[in-house]
Coordinates of C-alpha atoms and ligand atoms in Angstrom, one line a residue:
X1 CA 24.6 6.7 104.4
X2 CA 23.8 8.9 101.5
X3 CA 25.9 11.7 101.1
X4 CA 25.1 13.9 98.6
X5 CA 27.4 17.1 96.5
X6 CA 23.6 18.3 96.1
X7 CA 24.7 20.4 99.0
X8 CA 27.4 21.9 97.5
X9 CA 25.6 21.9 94.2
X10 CA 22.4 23.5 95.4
X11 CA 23.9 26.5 97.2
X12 CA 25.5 27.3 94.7
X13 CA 23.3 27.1 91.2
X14 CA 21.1 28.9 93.7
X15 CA 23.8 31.5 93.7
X16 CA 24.6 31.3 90.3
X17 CA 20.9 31.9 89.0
X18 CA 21.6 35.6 90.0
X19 CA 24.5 36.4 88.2
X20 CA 25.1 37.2 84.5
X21 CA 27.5 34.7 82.5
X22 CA 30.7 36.1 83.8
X23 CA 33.3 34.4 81.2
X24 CA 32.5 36.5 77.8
X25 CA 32.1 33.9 75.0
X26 CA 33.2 33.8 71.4
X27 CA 30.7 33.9 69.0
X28 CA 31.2 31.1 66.9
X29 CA 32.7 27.9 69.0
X30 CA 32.2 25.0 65.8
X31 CA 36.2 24.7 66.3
X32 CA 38.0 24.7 69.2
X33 CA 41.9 25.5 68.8
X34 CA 44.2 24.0 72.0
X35 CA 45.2 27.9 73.2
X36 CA 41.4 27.7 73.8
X37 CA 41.2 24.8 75.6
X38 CA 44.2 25.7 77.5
X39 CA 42.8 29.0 78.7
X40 CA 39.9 27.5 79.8
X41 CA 41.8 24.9 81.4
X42 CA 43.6 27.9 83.3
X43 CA 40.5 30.0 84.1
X44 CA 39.6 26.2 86.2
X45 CA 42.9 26.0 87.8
X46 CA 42.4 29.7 89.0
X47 CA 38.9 29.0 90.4
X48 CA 40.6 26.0 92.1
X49 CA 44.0 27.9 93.6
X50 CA 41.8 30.6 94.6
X51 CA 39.1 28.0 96.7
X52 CA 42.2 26.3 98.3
X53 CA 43.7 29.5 99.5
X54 CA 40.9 31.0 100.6
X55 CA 39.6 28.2 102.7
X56 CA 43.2 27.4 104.1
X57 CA 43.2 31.2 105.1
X58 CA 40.0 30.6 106.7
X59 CA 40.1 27.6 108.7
X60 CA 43.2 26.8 110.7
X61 CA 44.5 23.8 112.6
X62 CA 42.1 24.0 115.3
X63 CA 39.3 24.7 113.5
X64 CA 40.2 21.6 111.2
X65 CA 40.3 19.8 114.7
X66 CA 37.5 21.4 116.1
X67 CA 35.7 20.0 112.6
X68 CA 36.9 16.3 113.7
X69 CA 39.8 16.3 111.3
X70 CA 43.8 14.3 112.3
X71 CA 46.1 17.5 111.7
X72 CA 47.4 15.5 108.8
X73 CA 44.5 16.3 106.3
X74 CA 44.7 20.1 106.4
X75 CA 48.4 18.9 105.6
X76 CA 47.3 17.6 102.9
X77 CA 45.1 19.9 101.7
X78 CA 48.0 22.9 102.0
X79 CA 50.0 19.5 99.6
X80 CA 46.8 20.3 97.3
X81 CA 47.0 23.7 97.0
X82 CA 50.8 23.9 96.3
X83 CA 50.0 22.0 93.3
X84 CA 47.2 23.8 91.8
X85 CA 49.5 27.2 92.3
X86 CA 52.0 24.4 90.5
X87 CA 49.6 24.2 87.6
X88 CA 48.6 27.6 87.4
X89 CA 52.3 28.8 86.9
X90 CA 52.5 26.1 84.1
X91 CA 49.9 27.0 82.0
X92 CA 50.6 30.7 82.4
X93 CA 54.0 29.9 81.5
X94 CA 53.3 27.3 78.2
X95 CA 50.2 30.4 77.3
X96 CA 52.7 33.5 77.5
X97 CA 50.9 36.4 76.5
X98 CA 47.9 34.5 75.8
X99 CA 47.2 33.7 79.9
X100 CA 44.0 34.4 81.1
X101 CA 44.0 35.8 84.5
X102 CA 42.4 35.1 87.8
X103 CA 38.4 36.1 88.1
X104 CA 36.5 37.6 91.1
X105 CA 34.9 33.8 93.1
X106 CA 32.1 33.1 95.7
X107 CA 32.9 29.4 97.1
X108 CA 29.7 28.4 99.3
X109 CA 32.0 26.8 102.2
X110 CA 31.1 27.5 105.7
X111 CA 33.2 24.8 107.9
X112 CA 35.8 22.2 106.9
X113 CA 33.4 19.5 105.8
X114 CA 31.6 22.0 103.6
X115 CA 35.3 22.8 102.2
X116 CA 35.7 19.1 101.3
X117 CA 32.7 18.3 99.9
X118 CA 33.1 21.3 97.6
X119 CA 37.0 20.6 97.1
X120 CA 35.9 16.7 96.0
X121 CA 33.2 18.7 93.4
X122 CA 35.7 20.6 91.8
X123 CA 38.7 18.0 91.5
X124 CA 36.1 15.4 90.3
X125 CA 34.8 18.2 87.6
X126 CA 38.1 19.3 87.1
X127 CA 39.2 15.9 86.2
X128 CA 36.4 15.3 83.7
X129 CA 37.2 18.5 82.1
X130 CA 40.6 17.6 81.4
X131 CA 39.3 13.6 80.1
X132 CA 36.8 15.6 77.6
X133 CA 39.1 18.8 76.6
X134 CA 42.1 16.2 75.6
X135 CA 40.9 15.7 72.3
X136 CA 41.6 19.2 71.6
X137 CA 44.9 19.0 72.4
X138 CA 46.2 16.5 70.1
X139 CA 48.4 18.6 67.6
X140 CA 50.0 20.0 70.2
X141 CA 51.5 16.8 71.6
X142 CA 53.4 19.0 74.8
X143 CA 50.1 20.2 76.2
X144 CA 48.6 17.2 76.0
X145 CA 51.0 15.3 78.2
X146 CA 51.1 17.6 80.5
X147 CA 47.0 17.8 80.4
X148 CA 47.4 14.1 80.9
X149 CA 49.7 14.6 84.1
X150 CA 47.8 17.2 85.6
X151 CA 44.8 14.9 84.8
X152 CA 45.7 11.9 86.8
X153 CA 46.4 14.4 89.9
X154 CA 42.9 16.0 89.9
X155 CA 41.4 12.3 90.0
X156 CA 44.0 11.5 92.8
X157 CA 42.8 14.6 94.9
X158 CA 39.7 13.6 94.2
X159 CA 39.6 10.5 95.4
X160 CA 42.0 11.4 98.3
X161 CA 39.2 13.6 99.7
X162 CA 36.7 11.3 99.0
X163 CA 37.7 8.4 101.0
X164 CA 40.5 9.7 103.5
X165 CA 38.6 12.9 104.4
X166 CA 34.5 12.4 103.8
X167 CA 35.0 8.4 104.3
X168 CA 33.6 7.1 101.5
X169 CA 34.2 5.3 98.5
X170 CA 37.3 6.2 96.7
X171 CA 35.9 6.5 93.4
X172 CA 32.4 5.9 91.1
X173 CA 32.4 3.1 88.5
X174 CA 35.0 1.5 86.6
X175 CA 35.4 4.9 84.3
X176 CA 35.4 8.5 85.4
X177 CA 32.9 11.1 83.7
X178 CA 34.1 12.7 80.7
X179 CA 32.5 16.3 80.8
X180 CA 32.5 18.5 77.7
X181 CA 33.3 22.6 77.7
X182 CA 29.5 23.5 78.4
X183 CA 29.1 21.2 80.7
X184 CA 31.9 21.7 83.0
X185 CA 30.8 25.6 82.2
X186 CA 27.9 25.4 83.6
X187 CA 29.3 24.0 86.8
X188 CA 32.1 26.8 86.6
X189 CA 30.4 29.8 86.3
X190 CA 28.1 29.6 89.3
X191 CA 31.3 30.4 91.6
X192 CA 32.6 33.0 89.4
X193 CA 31.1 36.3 90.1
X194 CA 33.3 38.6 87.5
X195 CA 36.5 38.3 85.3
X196 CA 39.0 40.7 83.9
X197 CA 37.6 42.6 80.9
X198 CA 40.9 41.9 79.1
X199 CA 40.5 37.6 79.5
X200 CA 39.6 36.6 76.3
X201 CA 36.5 35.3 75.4
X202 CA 36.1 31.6 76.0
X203 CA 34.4 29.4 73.4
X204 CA 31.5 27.9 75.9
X205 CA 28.1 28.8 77.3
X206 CA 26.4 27.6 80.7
X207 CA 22.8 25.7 79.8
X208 CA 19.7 26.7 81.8
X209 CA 20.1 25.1 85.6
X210 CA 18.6 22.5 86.7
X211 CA 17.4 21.4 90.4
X212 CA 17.0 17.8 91.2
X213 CA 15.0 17.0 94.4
X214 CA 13.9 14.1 95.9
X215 CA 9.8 13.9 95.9
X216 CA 8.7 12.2 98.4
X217 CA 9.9 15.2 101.6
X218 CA 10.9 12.7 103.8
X219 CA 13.6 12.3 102.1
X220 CA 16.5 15.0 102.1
X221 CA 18.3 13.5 99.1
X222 CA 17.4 12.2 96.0
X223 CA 17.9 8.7 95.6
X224 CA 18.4 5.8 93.4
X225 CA 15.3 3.9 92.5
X226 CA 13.5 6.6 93.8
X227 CA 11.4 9.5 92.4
X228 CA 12.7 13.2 91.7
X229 CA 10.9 16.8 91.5
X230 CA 12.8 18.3 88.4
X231 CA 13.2 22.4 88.4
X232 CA 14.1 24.0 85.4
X233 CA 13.6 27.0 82.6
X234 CA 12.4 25.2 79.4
X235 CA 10.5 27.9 77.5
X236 CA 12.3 27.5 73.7
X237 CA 10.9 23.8 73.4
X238 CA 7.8 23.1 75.4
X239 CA 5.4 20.8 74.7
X240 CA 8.1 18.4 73.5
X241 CA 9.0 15.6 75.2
X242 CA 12.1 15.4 77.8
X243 CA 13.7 13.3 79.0
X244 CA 16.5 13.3 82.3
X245 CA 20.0 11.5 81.1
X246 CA 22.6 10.6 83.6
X247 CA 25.9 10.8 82.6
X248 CA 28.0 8.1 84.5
X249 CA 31.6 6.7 83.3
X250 CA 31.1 6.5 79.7
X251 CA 27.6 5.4 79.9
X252 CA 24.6 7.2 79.9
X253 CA 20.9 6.0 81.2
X254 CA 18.1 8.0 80.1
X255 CA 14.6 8.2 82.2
X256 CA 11.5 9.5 81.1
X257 CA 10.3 13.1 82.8
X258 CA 6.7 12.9 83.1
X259 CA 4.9 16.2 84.9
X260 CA 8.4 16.9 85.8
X261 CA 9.1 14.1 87.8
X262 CA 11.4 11.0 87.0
X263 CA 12.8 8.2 88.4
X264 CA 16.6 7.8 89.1
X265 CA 17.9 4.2 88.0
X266 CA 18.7 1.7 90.9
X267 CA 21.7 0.8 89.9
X268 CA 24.0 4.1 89.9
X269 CA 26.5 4.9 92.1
X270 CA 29.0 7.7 93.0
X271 CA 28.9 10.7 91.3
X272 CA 26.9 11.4 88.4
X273 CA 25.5 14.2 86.7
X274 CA 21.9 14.7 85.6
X275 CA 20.9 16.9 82.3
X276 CA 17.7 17.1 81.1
X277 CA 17.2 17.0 77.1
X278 CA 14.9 16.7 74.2
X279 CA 16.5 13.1 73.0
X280 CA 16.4 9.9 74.7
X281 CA 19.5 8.7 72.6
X282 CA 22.1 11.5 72.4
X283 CA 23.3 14.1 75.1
X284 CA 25.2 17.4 73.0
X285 CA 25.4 20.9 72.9
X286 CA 21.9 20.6 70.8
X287 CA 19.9 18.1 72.9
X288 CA 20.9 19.7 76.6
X289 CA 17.6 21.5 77.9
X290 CA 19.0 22.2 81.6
X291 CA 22.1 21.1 83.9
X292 CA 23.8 19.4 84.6
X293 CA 23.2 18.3 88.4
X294 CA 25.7 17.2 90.4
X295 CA 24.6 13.9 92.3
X296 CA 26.3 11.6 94.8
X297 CA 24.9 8.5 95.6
X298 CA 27.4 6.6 98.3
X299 CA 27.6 3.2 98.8
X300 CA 29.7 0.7 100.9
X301 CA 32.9 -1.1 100.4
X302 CA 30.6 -4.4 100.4
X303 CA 28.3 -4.1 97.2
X304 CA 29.7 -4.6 93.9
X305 CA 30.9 -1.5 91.6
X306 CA 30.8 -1.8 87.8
Ligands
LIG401 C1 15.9 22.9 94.8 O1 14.6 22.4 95.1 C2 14.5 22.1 96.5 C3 13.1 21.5 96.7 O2 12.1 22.3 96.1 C4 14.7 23.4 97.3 O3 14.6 23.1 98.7 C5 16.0 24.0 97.0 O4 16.2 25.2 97.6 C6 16.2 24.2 95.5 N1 17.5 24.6 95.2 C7 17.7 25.7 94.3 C8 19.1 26.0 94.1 O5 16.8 26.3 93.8
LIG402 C1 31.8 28.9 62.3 O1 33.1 28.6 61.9 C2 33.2 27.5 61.0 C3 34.6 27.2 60.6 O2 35.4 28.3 60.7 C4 32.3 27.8 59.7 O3 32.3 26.8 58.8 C5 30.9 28.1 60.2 O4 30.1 28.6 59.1 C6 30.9 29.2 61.2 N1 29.5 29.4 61.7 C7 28.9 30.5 62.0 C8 27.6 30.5 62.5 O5 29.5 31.6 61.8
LIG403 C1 52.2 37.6 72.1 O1 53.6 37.8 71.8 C2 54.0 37.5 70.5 C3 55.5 37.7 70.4 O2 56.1 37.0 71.5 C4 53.2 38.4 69.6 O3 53.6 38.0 68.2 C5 51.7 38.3 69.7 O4 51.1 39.2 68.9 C6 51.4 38.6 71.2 N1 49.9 38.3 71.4 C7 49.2 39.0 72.1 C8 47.7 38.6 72.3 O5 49.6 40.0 72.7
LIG404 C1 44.9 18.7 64.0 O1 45.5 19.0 62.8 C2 44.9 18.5 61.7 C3 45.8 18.6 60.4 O2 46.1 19.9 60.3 C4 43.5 19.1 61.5 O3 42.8 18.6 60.4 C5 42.7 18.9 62.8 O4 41.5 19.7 62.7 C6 43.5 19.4 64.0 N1 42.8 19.0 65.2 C7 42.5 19.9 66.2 C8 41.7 19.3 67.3 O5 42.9 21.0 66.2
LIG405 C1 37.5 41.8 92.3 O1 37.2 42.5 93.6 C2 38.1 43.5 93.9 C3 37.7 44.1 95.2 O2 37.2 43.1 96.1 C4 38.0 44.6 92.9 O3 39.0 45.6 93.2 C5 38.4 44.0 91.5 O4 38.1 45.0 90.5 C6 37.5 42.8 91.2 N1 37.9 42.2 90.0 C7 37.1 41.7 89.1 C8 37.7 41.1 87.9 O5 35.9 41.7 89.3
LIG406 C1 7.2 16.9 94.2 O1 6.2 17.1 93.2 C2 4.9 16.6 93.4 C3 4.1 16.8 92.2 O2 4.2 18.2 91.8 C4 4.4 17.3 94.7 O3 3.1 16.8 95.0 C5 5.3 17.1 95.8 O4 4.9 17.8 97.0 C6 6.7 17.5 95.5 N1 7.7 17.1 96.5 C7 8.3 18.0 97.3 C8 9.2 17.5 98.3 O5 8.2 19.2 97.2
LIG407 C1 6.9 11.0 106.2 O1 7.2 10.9 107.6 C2 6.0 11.1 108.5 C3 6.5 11.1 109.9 O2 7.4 10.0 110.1 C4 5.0 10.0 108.2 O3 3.9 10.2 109.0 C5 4.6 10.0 106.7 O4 3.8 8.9 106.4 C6 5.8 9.9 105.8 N1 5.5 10.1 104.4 C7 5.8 9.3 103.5 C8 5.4 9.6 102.1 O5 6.5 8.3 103.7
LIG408 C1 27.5 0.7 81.2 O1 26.6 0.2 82.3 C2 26.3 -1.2 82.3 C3 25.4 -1.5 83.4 O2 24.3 -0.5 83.4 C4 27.7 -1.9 82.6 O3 27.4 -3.3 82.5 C5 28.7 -1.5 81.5 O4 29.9 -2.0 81.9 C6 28.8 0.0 81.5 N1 29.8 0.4 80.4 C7 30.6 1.4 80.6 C8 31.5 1.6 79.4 O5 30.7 2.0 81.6
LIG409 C1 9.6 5.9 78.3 O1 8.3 6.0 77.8 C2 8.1 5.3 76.6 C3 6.7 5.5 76.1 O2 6.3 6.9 76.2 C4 8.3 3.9 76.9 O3 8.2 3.1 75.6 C5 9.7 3.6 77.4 O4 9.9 2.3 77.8 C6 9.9 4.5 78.7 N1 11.3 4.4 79.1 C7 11.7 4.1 80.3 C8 13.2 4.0 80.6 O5 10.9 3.9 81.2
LIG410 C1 12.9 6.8 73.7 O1 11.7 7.4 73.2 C2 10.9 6.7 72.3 C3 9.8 7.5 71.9 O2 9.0 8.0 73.0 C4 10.5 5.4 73.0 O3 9.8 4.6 72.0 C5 11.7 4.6 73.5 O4 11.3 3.5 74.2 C6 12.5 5.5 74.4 N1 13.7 4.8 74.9 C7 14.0 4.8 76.2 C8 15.3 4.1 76.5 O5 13.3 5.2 77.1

């Protein structure tokens, strides 16, 4: 079966269209200092503390039965959310006075499966935020081991959800996806709806949003090997050509768009995320058009995984 975060993901870059950028932004981010990444780090552990309590508040041990769910996994999910309050008290505690504090948030969850595919989303970008924002860390040799700890948890929750909750496979491919500040922005901000005025201003911006359909309408999911219908605002650099780059592990595959269509390579699996840019050799800050999309493509415990 094909299961897809395109759920999760379309409700809300639907939602997010609407909405200004609601984390103010510094205006020149060419270097990134570790209090930075660290309060941006924060701001995603707020998001997360606040989606876990919310949902847990919302839906209680019968309606976690009713859902088809053993009464261990909302267990575990109350497990989850103890540590994310865990690592928001951390890094208000190692940022003092420098904290940033929690935002107003709109998580598109209706029911406890909804919840779940959304909770996998955000551990697995949460995750890849931490893998990419490391680098900034490394003169301050305390932060970064305990980026590194809280790291390792995000992929277990992750994965946790994944396979013991949804079913399916555990993980992706033989890396996880490392995902840079704009990136992991862009997926951010469409469930924040407003922040303090006194946070301070974060060093990222959210790209234009792309929508990745399948073409053919029979089919509710986009697919590997199969053709996708690509939405998106390109006005700065029409009439050059684009191109749709999948970041997956530490590889990337780029595709040709072609009347905005492409075709999604066969071989990918799990989760990857689609961009769309103006180089078919480098994805950065410069070559991003649009995205990135969120896309899960499932697959059994009987094929290989690379
Ligand atoms: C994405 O495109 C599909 C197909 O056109 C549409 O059903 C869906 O609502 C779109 N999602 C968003 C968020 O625009
Ligand atoms: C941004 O800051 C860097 C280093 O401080 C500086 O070299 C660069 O000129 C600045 N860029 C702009 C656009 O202000
Ligand atoms: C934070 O507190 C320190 C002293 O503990 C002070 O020097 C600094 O200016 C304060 N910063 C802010 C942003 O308030
Ligand atoms: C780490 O410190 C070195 C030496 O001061 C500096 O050149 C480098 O830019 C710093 N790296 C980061 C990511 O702050
Ligand atoms: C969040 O919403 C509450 C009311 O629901 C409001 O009082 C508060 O000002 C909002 N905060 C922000 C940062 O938008
Ligand atoms: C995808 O795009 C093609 C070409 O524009 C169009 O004919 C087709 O109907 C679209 N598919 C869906 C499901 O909207
Ligand atoms: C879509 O499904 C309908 C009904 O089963 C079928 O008639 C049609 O040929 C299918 N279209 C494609 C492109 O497969
Ligand atoms: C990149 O993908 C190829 C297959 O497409 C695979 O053989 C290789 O191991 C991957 N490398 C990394 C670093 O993920
Ligand atoms: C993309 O199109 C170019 C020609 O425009 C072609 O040379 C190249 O092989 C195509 N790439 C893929 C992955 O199909
Ligand atoms: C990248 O684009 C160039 C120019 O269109 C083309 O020659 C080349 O084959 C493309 N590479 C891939 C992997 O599609």
């Amino acid at each position: 079966m094909k299961f897809s975060l395109q759920v999760a993901a379309r409700l809300v870059l639907g939602t997010g269209l609407a909405l200004a950028t609601p984390i103010k932004r510094v205006a020149n981010s060419s270097s990134i200092s570790s209090t930075q990444i660290l309060q941006f780090a924060l701001t995603l552990e707020h998001l997360e503390n606040t989606f876990y309590t919310e949902a847990l508040a919302k839906f209680d041990e019968p309606a976690f039965e009713k859902a088809g769910y053993a009464p261990w996994v909302r267990g575990r999910f109350e497990e989850i959310a103890e540590h994310e309050a865990s690592h928001v008290a951390l890094l208000t505690q190692t940022l003092g006075n420098n904290s940033v504090a929690p935002c107003n948030y709109s998580f598109p969850f209706s029911d406890p499966k909804s919840f779940a595919t959304l909770s996998n989303m955000l551990e697995s970008v949460g995750n890849g935020a931490y893998i990419a924002g490391s680098q900034y860390l490394v003169n301050d040799t305390a932060s970064l081991r305990a980026a590194g700890a809280i790291l390792s948890m995000e992929a277990r929750h992750a994965s946790w959800v994944k396979s013991s909750v949804l079913l399916s496979q555990p993980w992706s491919s033989s890396y996880d996806t490392p995902l840079d500040g704009n990136l992991v922005y862009s997926l951010a901000s469409t469930f924040i709806i407003q922040c303090p005025a006194s946070n301070p201003p974060l060093p990222f911006k959210p790209f234009p949003s792309l929508n990745v359909s399948a073409a053919d309408a029979n089919d509710s999911m986009p697919m590997p090997g199969q053709t996708v219908n690509l939405t998106y605002v390109h006005s700065t650099i029409s009439g050059n050509r684009q191109y749709l780059a999948f970041l997956h592990g530490l590889n990337t595959t780029f595709t040709n768009i072609t009347n905005y269509q492409a075709i999604i390579p066969p071989e990918l699996q799990g989760l990857v995320f689609a961009v769309v840019t103006s180089d078919n050799t480098t994805v950065s800050d410069s070559t991003i058009v649009a995205g990135p999309a969120p896309l899960t493509f499932d697959f059994d415990a009987n094929v290989p995984n690379y």
